[in-house]
Short mmCIF file of N, CA and C in Angstrom, two decimals:
data_model
loop_
_atom_site.label_atom_id
_atom_site.label_comp_id
_atom_site.label_asym_id
_atom_site.label_seq_id
_atom_site.Cartn_x
_atom_site.Cartn_y
_atom_site.Cartn_z
N ILE A 12 -31.85 -2.86 12.00
CA ILE A 12 -30.65 -3.16 12.75
C ILE A 12 -29.53 -2.31 12.20
N GLU A 13 -28.86 -1.61 13.07
CA GLU A 13 -27.70 -0.82 12.68
C GLU A 13 -26.48 -1.36 13.41
N PRO A 14 -25.59 -2.05 12.69
CA PRO A 14 -24.41 -2.63 13.35
C PRO A 14 -23.48 -1.53 13.86
N TYR A 15 -22.72 -1.86 14.90
CA TYR A 15 -21.77 -0.90 15.46
C TYR A 15 -20.56 -1.63 16.01
N PHE A 16 -19.51 -0.86 16.21
CA PHE A 16 -18.28 -1.37 16.81
C PHE A 16 -17.62 -0.18 17.47
N SER A 17 -17.40 -0.25 18.76
CA SER A 17 -16.80 0.88 19.49
C SER A 17 -15.28 0.87 19.33
N ILE A 18 -14.74 2.05 19.05
CA ILE A 18 -13.29 2.21 18.90
C ILE A 18 -12.83 3.24 19.92
N SER A 19 -11.81 2.89 20.65
CA SER A 19 -11.26 3.81 21.65
C SER A 19 -10.79 5.10 20.99
N SER A 20 -11.06 6.22 21.63
CA SER A 20 -10.67 7.52 21.07
C SER A 20 -9.16 7.73 21.04
N ASP A 21 -8.40 6.93 21.79
CA ASP A 21 -6.95 7.09 21.76
C ASP A 21 -6.31 6.38 20.55
N ILE A 22 -7.11 5.67 19.77
CA ILE A 22 -6.62 5.06 18.53
C ILE A 22 -6.90 6.04 17.40
N THR A 23 -5.84 6.66 16.90
CA THR A 23 -5.98 7.68 15.87
C THR A 23 -5.30 7.26 14.58
N PHE A 24 -5.69 7.90 13.50
CA PHE A 24 -5.07 7.64 12.21
C PHE A 24 -3.58 7.98 12.27
N ASP A 25 -3.23 9.04 12.99
CA ASP A 25 -1.82 9.43 13.12
C ASP A 25 -1.01 8.35 13.84
N SER A 26 -1.55 7.81 14.93
CA SER A 26 -0.80 6.79 15.67
C SER A 26 -0.64 5.50 14.84
N ILE A 27 -1.66 5.17 14.07
CA ILE A 27 -1.57 3.99 13.21
C ILE A 27 -0.55 4.23 12.10
N SER A 28 -0.56 5.43 11.53
CA SER A 28 0.38 5.77 10.46
C SER A 28 1.82 5.63 10.93
N ARG A 29 2.08 6.08 12.15
CA ARG A 29 3.43 5.93 12.71
C ARG A 29 3.79 4.46 12.88
N LYS A 30 2.83 3.68 13.31
CA LYS A 30 3.05 2.26 13.57
C LYS A 30 3.37 1.49 12.28
N ILE A 31 2.68 1.81 11.19
CA ILE A 31 2.91 1.09 9.93
C ILE A 31 3.98 1.76 9.07
N GLY A 32 4.47 2.91 9.52
CA GLY A 32 5.55 3.59 8.82
C GLY A 32 5.13 4.28 7.54
N ASN A 33 3.86 4.62 7.45
CA ASN A 33 3.35 5.27 6.25
C ASN A 33 2.04 5.97 6.59
N ARG A 34 1.78 7.07 5.90
CA ARG A 34 0.52 7.78 6.08
C ARG A 34 -0.16 7.94 4.72
N PRO A 35 -0.89 6.92 4.29
CA PRO A 35 -1.54 7.02 2.99
C PRO A 35 -2.64 8.07 3.01
N SER A 36 -2.70 8.87 1.97
CA SER A 36 -3.71 9.93 1.95
C SER A 36 -5.04 9.43 1.39
N ASP A 37 -5.00 8.56 0.43
CA ASP A 37 -6.22 8.07 -0.20
C ASP A 37 -5.98 6.59 -0.49
N PHE A 38 -6.78 5.70 0.10
CA PHE A 38 -6.47 4.29 0.02
C PHE A 38 -7.71 3.41 0.05
N PHE A 39 -7.50 2.17 -0.35
CA PHE A 39 -8.49 1.12 -0.14
C PHE A 39 -7.78 0.00 0.60
N MET A 40 -8.54 -0.95 1.12
CA MET A 40 -7.98 -2.02 1.93
C MET A 40 -8.35 -3.37 1.32
N ILE A 41 -7.41 -4.32 1.43
CA ILE A 41 -7.69 -5.70 1.03
C ILE A 41 -7.36 -6.61 2.21
N PHE A 42 -8.29 -7.50 2.49
CA PHE A 42 -8.14 -8.52 3.53
C PHE A 42 -8.12 -9.87 2.81
N PRO A 43 -6.93 -10.36 2.41
CA PRO A 43 -6.87 -11.56 1.57
C PRO A 43 -6.99 -12.89 2.30
N GLU A 44 -7.01 -12.88 3.61
CA GLU A 44 -7.03 -14.13 4.36
C GLU A 44 -8.43 -14.48 4.82
N ALA A 45 -8.72 -15.78 4.82
CA ALA A 45 -10.02 -16.25 5.28
C ALA A 45 -10.03 -16.55 6.77
N GLY A 46 -8.88 -16.45 7.40
CA GLY A 46 -8.82 -16.61 8.84
C GLY A 46 -8.51 -17.99 9.36
N THR A 47 -8.35 -18.96 8.47
CA THR A 47 -8.09 -20.31 8.96
C THR A 47 -6.83 -20.92 8.37
N GLY A 48 -5.95 -20.11 7.84
CA GLY A 48 -4.69 -20.62 7.30
C GLY A 48 -4.56 -20.40 5.82
N GLN A 49 -3.32 -20.35 5.34
CA GLN A 49 -3.06 -20.04 3.94
C GLN A 49 -3.55 -21.11 2.98
N ASN A 50 -3.79 -22.31 3.45
CA ASN A 50 -4.27 -23.36 2.57
C ASN A 50 -5.79 -23.48 2.58
N ASP A 51 -6.45 -22.52 3.16
CA ASP A 51 -7.90 -22.52 3.22
C ASP A 51 -8.45 -22.45 1.79
N THR A 52 -9.37 -23.32 1.47
CA THR A 52 -9.93 -23.35 0.12
C THR A 52 -10.81 -22.14 -0.18
N ARG A 53 -11.13 -21.34 0.85
CA ARG A 53 -11.94 -20.14 0.62
C ARG A 53 -11.09 -18.95 0.19
N GLN A 54 -9.78 -19.08 0.21
CA GLN A 54 -8.90 -17.97 -0.16
C GLN A 54 -8.65 -17.96 -1.66
N LEU A 55 -8.58 -16.76 -2.21
CA LEU A 55 -8.21 -16.59 -3.60
C LEU A 55 -6.69 -16.67 -3.72
N SER A 56 -6.20 -16.91 -4.91
CA SER A 56 -4.76 -17.00 -5.10
C SER A 56 -4.10 -15.62 -4.98
N LYS A 57 -2.84 -15.62 -4.63
CA LYS A 57 -2.10 -14.36 -4.53
C LYS A 57 -2.02 -13.68 -5.90
N GLU A 58 -2.05 -14.46 -6.98
CA GLU A 58 -2.02 -13.89 -8.33
C GLU A 58 -3.29 -13.10 -8.63
N ILE A 59 -4.42 -13.61 -8.16
CA ILE A 59 -5.68 -12.87 -8.37
C ILE A 59 -5.64 -11.54 -7.63
N TYR A 60 -5.19 -11.55 -6.38
CA TYR A 60 -5.10 -10.30 -5.63
C TYR A 60 -4.13 -9.32 -6.27
N ALA A 61 -2.99 -9.81 -6.73
CA ALA A 61 -2.01 -8.94 -7.38
C ALA A 61 -2.63 -8.32 -8.64
N GLY A 62 -3.41 -9.09 -9.37
CA GLY A 62 -4.09 -8.57 -10.56
C GLY A 62 -5.09 -7.48 -10.22
N ILE A 63 -5.85 -7.68 -9.15
CA ILE A 63 -6.81 -6.66 -8.71
C ILE A 63 -6.06 -5.38 -8.33
N ILE A 64 -4.99 -5.53 -7.57
CA ILE A 64 -4.21 -4.37 -7.14
C ILE A 64 -3.60 -3.66 -8.34
N ASN A 65 -3.00 -4.39 -9.25
CA ASN A 65 -2.40 -3.78 -10.44
C ASN A 65 -3.44 -2.97 -11.21
N GLU A 66 -4.62 -3.54 -11.38
CA GLU A 66 -5.67 -2.85 -12.14
C GLU A 66 -6.12 -1.56 -11.44
N ILE A 67 -6.38 -1.64 -10.15
CA ILE A 67 -6.87 -0.45 -9.44
C ILE A 67 -5.78 0.62 -9.35
N LEU A 68 -4.55 0.23 -9.01
CA LEU A 68 -3.48 1.22 -8.86
C LEU A 68 -3.09 1.85 -10.19
N SER A 69 -3.16 1.09 -11.26
CA SER A 69 -2.77 1.64 -12.56
C SER A 69 -3.83 2.56 -13.15
N THR A 70 -5.04 2.53 -12.61
CA THR A 70 -6.12 3.38 -13.13
C THR A 70 -6.60 4.42 -12.12
N SER A 71 -5.85 4.58 -11.02
CA SER A 71 -6.26 5.55 -10.00
C SER A 71 -5.03 6.07 -9.27
N SER A 72 -5.25 6.99 -8.35
CA SER A 72 -4.15 7.49 -7.51
C SER A 72 -4.20 6.88 -6.11
N LEU A 73 -5.02 5.87 -5.93
CA LEU A 73 -5.17 5.23 -4.63
C LEU A 73 -3.93 4.44 -4.23
N ASN A 74 -3.77 4.28 -2.93
CA ASN A 74 -2.81 3.34 -2.35
C ASN A 74 -3.64 2.16 -1.84
N VAL A 75 -2.97 1.06 -1.48
CA VAL A 75 -3.69 -0.08 -0.93
C VAL A 75 -3.02 -0.52 0.37
N LEU A 76 -3.84 -0.82 1.36
CA LEU A 76 -3.36 -1.42 2.61
C LEU A 76 -3.74 -2.89 2.58
N LEU A 77 -2.75 -3.75 2.68
CA LEU A 77 -2.99 -5.18 2.80
C LEU A 77 -3.03 -5.54 4.28
N CYS A 78 -4.07 -6.23 4.69
CA CYS A 78 -4.25 -6.53 6.11
C CYS A 78 -4.39 -8.04 6.31
N GLY A 79 -3.67 -8.57 7.29
CA GLY A 79 -3.76 -9.99 7.59
C GLY A 79 -2.87 -10.34 8.76
N GLN A 80 -2.65 -11.63 8.94
CA GLN A 80 -1.84 -12.12 10.05
C GLN A 80 -0.64 -12.94 9.60
N THR A 81 -0.54 -13.22 8.31
CA THR A 81 0.52 -14.08 7.80
C THR A 81 1.37 -13.33 6.78
N ASP A 82 2.26 -14.06 6.12
CA ASP A 82 3.10 -13.46 5.08
C ASP A 82 2.42 -13.44 3.71
N LEU A 83 1.16 -13.80 3.63
CA LEU A 83 0.44 -13.79 2.36
C LEU A 83 0.45 -12.40 1.73
N SER A 84 0.27 -11.35 2.52
CA SER A 84 0.25 -10.00 1.97
C SER A 84 1.58 -9.65 1.30
N GLN A 85 2.69 -10.03 1.92
CA GLN A 85 4.00 -9.77 1.31
C GLN A 85 4.15 -10.54 0.00
N LYS A 86 3.64 -11.75 -0.04
CA LYS A 86 3.70 -12.55 -1.27
C LYS A 86 2.88 -11.90 -2.37
N ILE A 87 1.75 -11.31 -2.00
CA ILE A 87 0.92 -10.58 -2.98
C ILE A 87 1.68 -9.34 -3.46
N LYS A 88 2.23 -8.58 -2.53
CA LYS A 88 2.97 -7.36 -2.88
C LYS A 88 4.11 -7.68 -3.84
N ASP A 89 4.80 -8.78 -3.63
CA ASP A 89 5.91 -9.17 -4.49
C ASP A 89 5.47 -9.39 -5.94
N LEU A 90 4.20 -9.70 -6.15
CA LEU A 90 3.68 -9.94 -7.50
C LEU A 90 3.11 -8.69 -8.17
N VAL A 91 2.98 -7.61 -7.41
CA VAL A 91 2.46 -6.35 -7.96
C VAL A 91 3.54 -5.74 -8.86
N ASN A 92 3.11 -5.09 -9.94
CA ASN A 92 4.04 -4.44 -10.85
C ASN A 92 5.02 -3.58 -10.06
N THR A 93 6.30 -3.68 -10.38
CA THR A 93 7.37 -3.00 -9.65
C THR A 93 7.10 -1.50 -9.49
N GLU A 94 6.63 -0.85 -10.53
CA GLU A 94 6.40 0.60 -10.48
C GLU A 94 5.24 0.98 -9.57
N LEU A 95 4.44 0.02 -9.14
CA LEU A 95 3.29 0.29 -8.27
C LEU A 95 3.54 -0.12 -6.82
N GLN A 96 4.59 -0.88 -6.56
CA GLN A 96 4.80 -1.46 -5.23
C GLN A 96 4.95 -0.42 -4.13
N SER A 97 5.41 0.77 -4.43
CA SER A 97 5.55 1.80 -3.39
C SER A 97 4.20 2.26 -2.86
N ARG A 98 3.13 1.94 -3.57
CA ARG A 98 1.77 2.32 -3.14
C ARG A 98 1.05 1.17 -2.45
N VAL A 99 1.77 0.07 -2.20
CA VAL A 99 1.22 -1.09 -1.50
C VAL A 99 1.83 -1.14 -0.10
N ILE A 100 0.97 -1.05 0.91
CA ILE A 100 1.43 -1.00 2.30
C ILE A 100 0.95 -2.27 3.00
N ASP A 101 1.91 -3.07 3.46
CA ASP A 101 1.59 -4.33 4.14
C ASP A 101 1.49 -4.05 5.64
N THR A 102 0.28 -4.14 6.16
CA THR A 102 0.06 -3.91 7.60
C THR A 102 -0.05 -5.23 8.37
N SER A 103 0.16 -6.33 7.70
CA SER A 103 -0.05 -7.65 8.31
C SER A 103 0.72 -7.81 9.62
N ALA A 104 0.00 -8.29 10.62
CA ALA A 104 0.54 -8.56 11.96
C ALA A 104 1.13 -7.32 12.62
N LYS A 105 0.78 -6.13 12.14
CA LYS A 105 1.29 -4.89 12.72
C LYS A 105 0.21 -4.08 13.44
N ILE A 106 -1.05 -4.34 13.10
CA ILE A 106 -2.12 -3.52 13.67
C ILE A 106 -3.18 -4.40 14.33
N THR A 107 -3.89 -3.78 15.26
CA THR A 107 -4.91 -4.49 16.04
C THR A 107 -6.28 -4.39 15.37
N ILE A 108 -7.23 -5.13 15.90
CA ILE A 108 -8.60 -5.06 15.39
C ILE A 108 -9.14 -3.65 15.51
N ASN A 109 -8.89 -2.99 16.62
CA ASN A 109 -9.38 -1.62 16.79
C ASN A 109 -8.73 -0.66 15.79
N GLU A 110 -7.46 -0.88 15.49
CA GLU A 110 -6.78 -0.04 14.51
C GLU A 110 -7.32 -0.31 13.10
N ILE A 111 -7.62 -1.56 12.82
CA ILE A 111 -8.25 -1.88 11.53
C ILE A 111 -9.59 -1.16 11.42
N ALA A 112 -10.36 -1.19 12.49
CA ALA A 112 -11.66 -0.50 12.48
C ALA A 112 -11.48 0.99 12.21
N ARG A 113 -10.50 1.62 12.85
CA ARG A 113 -10.25 3.05 12.63
C ARG A 113 -9.88 3.30 11.16
N LEU A 114 -9.04 2.44 10.59
CA LEU A 114 -8.66 2.61 9.19
C LEU A 114 -9.85 2.45 8.25
N THR A 115 -10.77 1.52 8.58
CA THR A 115 -11.93 1.35 7.71
C THR A 115 -12.82 2.59 7.71
N GLN A 116 -12.69 3.42 8.72
CA GLN A 116 -13.44 4.68 8.72
C GLN A 116 -12.88 5.67 7.69
N LYS A 117 -11.62 5.50 7.30
CA LYS A 117 -10.97 6.42 6.37
C LYS A 117 -10.81 5.87 4.96
N THR A 118 -10.98 4.56 4.79
CA THR A 118 -10.74 3.96 3.49
C THR A 118 -11.85 4.27 2.49
N ARG A 119 -11.52 4.21 1.21
CA ARG A 119 -12.53 4.38 0.16
C ARG A 119 -13.46 3.18 0.13
N PHE A 120 -12.86 1.96 0.24
CA PHE A 120 -13.63 0.72 0.23
C PHE A 120 -12.72 -0.40 0.69
N ALA A 121 -13.32 -1.54 0.99
CA ALA A 121 -12.56 -2.73 1.40
C ALA A 121 -12.95 -3.90 0.50
N ILE A 122 -11.96 -4.75 0.23
CA ILE A 122 -12.19 -6.00 -0.49
C ILE A 122 -11.87 -7.12 0.49
N THR A 123 -12.83 -8.01 0.72
CA THR A 123 -12.68 -9.03 1.74
C THR A 123 -13.18 -10.38 1.25
N LEU A 124 -12.88 -11.39 2.02
CA LEU A 124 -13.51 -12.70 1.87
C LEU A 124 -14.57 -12.81 2.95
N ASP A 125 -15.25 -13.93 3.01
CA ASP A 125 -16.20 -14.18 4.09
C ASP A 125 -15.38 -14.39 5.36
N SER A 126 -15.28 -13.33 6.17
CA SER A 126 -14.40 -13.36 7.34
C SER A 126 -14.81 -12.24 8.29
N PHE A 127 -14.16 -12.21 9.45
CA PHE A 127 -14.43 -11.14 10.39
C PHE A 127 -14.20 -9.76 9.77
N PRO A 128 -13.10 -9.54 9.03
CA PRO A 128 -12.90 -8.20 8.43
C PRO A 128 -14.05 -7.76 7.52
N GLU A 129 -14.71 -8.72 6.89
CA GLU A 129 -15.88 -8.36 6.08
C GLU A 129 -16.94 -7.68 6.94
N HIS A 130 -17.28 -8.29 8.04
CA HIS A 130 -18.34 -7.77 8.89
C HIS A 130 -17.93 -6.46 9.54
N LEU A 131 -16.68 -6.35 9.93
CA LEU A 131 -16.17 -5.10 10.50
C LEU A 131 -16.18 -3.99 9.45
N SER A 132 -15.71 -4.28 8.26
CA SER A 132 -15.66 -3.27 7.19
C SER A 132 -17.06 -2.77 6.85
N CYS A 133 -18.02 -3.65 6.82
CA CYS A 133 -19.39 -3.25 6.47
C CYS A 133 -19.98 -2.22 7.43
N ILE A 134 -19.43 -2.13 8.61
CA ILE A 134 -19.90 -1.13 9.57
C ILE A 134 -19.44 0.26 9.17
N PHE A 135 -18.21 0.36 8.64
CA PHE A 135 -17.58 1.66 8.44
C PHE A 135 -17.34 2.10 7.00
N CYS A 136 -17.45 1.19 6.03
CA CYS A 136 -17.11 1.60 4.65
C CYS A 136 -17.81 0.72 3.63
N LYS A 137 -17.73 1.16 2.38
CA LYS A 137 -18.21 0.33 1.27
C LYS A 137 -17.36 -0.93 1.24
N THR A 138 -18.01 -2.07 0.97
CA THR A 138 -17.30 -3.34 1.03
C THR A 138 -17.67 -4.23 -0.15
N ILE A 139 -16.63 -4.84 -0.71
CA ILE A 139 -16.81 -5.86 -1.73
C ILE A 139 -16.36 -7.17 -1.08
N THR A 140 -17.26 -8.13 -1.01
CA THR A 140 -16.94 -9.41 -0.39
C THR A 140 -17.03 -10.52 -1.42
N ILE A 141 -16.01 -11.36 -1.42
CA ILE A 141 -15.98 -12.50 -2.34
C ILE A 141 -16.20 -13.76 -1.52
N TYR A 142 -17.31 -14.44 -1.79
CA TYR A 142 -17.58 -15.74 -1.18
C TYR A 142 -17.08 -16.76 -2.18
N TYR A 143 -15.94 -17.38 -1.89
CA TYR A 143 -15.28 -18.30 -2.80
C TYR A 143 -15.24 -19.68 -2.18
N GLN A 144 -15.72 -20.67 -2.93
CA GLN A 144 -15.70 -22.06 -2.48
C GLN A 144 -16.36 -22.23 -1.10
N THR A 145 -17.46 -21.58 -0.91
CA THR A 145 -18.15 -21.67 0.37
C THR A 145 -19.66 -21.73 0.11
N ALA A 146 -20.37 -22.25 1.05
CA ALA A 146 -21.82 -22.25 0.94
C ALA A 146 -22.32 -20.82 1.01
N LYS A 147 -23.44 -20.58 0.41
CA LYS A 147 -24.00 -19.23 0.49
C LYS A 147 -24.19 -18.88 1.97
N ALA A 148 -23.70 -17.72 2.33
CA ALA A 148 -23.67 -17.35 3.74
C ALA A 148 -24.67 -16.25 4.04
N PHE A 149 -24.81 -15.98 5.29
CA PHE A 149 -25.61 -14.86 5.75
C PHE A 149 -24.98 -13.58 5.25
N LEU A 150 -25.75 -12.77 4.57
CA LEU A 150 -25.20 -11.51 4.06
C LEU A 150 -24.83 -10.60 5.22
N PRO A 151 -23.80 -9.81 5.04
CA PRO A 151 -23.38 -8.93 6.13
C PRO A 151 -24.39 -7.83 6.41
N LEU A 152 -24.55 -7.50 7.68
CA LEU A 152 -25.32 -6.32 8.05
C LEU A 152 -24.41 -5.14 7.77
N ALA A 153 -24.91 -4.16 7.06
CA ALA A 153 -24.03 -3.10 6.60
C ALA A 153 -24.64 -1.72 6.80
N ASN A 154 -23.79 -0.77 7.17
CA ASN A 154 -24.19 0.63 7.25
C ASN A 154 -23.87 1.35 5.94
N HIS A 155 -23.10 0.70 5.07
CA HIS A 155 -22.67 1.27 3.80
C HIS A 155 -22.93 0.23 2.71
N PRO A 156 -22.88 0.63 1.45
CA PRO A 156 -23.11 -0.35 0.39
C PRO A 156 -22.16 -1.54 0.49
N ALA A 157 -22.72 -2.72 0.31
CA ALA A 157 -21.95 -3.97 0.34
C ALA A 157 -22.28 -4.75 -0.93
N PHE A 158 -21.26 -5.10 -1.67
CA PHE A 158 -21.40 -5.87 -2.90
C PHE A 158 -20.84 -7.25 -2.63
N VAL A 159 -21.65 -8.28 -2.85
CA VAL A 159 -21.25 -9.66 -2.56
C VAL A 159 -21.13 -10.43 -3.86
N ILE A 160 -20.00 -11.10 -4.04
CA ILE A 160 -19.74 -11.91 -5.23
C ILE A 160 -19.62 -13.36 -4.78
N TYR A 161 -20.39 -14.25 -5.42
CA TYR A 161 -20.28 -15.68 -5.15
C TYR A 161 -19.54 -16.33 -6.32
N ILE A 162 -18.46 -17.07 -6.03
CA ILE A 162 -17.67 -17.73 -7.06
C ILE A 162 -17.50 -19.21 -6.70
N ASN A 163 -17.79 -20.10 -7.66
CA ASN A 163 -17.58 -21.54 -7.47
C ASN A 163 -18.15 -22.04 -6.16
N ASN A 164 -19.34 -21.62 -5.85
CA ASN A 164 -19.91 -22.05 -4.58
C ASN A 164 -20.34 -23.50 -4.62
N LYS A 165 -20.23 -24.12 -3.47
CA LYS A 165 -20.59 -25.52 -3.32
C LYS A 165 -22.09 -25.67 -3.37
#
């Protein structure tokens, strides 16, 4: 089985860059939301995400795109070390599913929870998925390497 997702050819990296007000040259993506609200027990804390971002940005030249639908990404960005915040781009509620798919074609890797972005990312890029406080789930079908971490599973 080879998973796929069709993306319209009129959705380009340039058009997305204009929409988010930034054109990152080398980046990874984080999808911190589980899709059912900020109080979802499957979500990691904003402090954990900020720690991950601080570690990766301080040891690389990568930028990070935070993707979601709520203000959680901004709360995470606020916790990132001040000198690194210019490399954190909050795309939350600014881009569509098709635009996310296009970005996953260009990203180095994605960090996700058990959510739709996990399955979408696995089609186009290397993916690290954290299954937190959830039953062991069906592993994603992936065209690229997928690393799954289970934490505190029920």
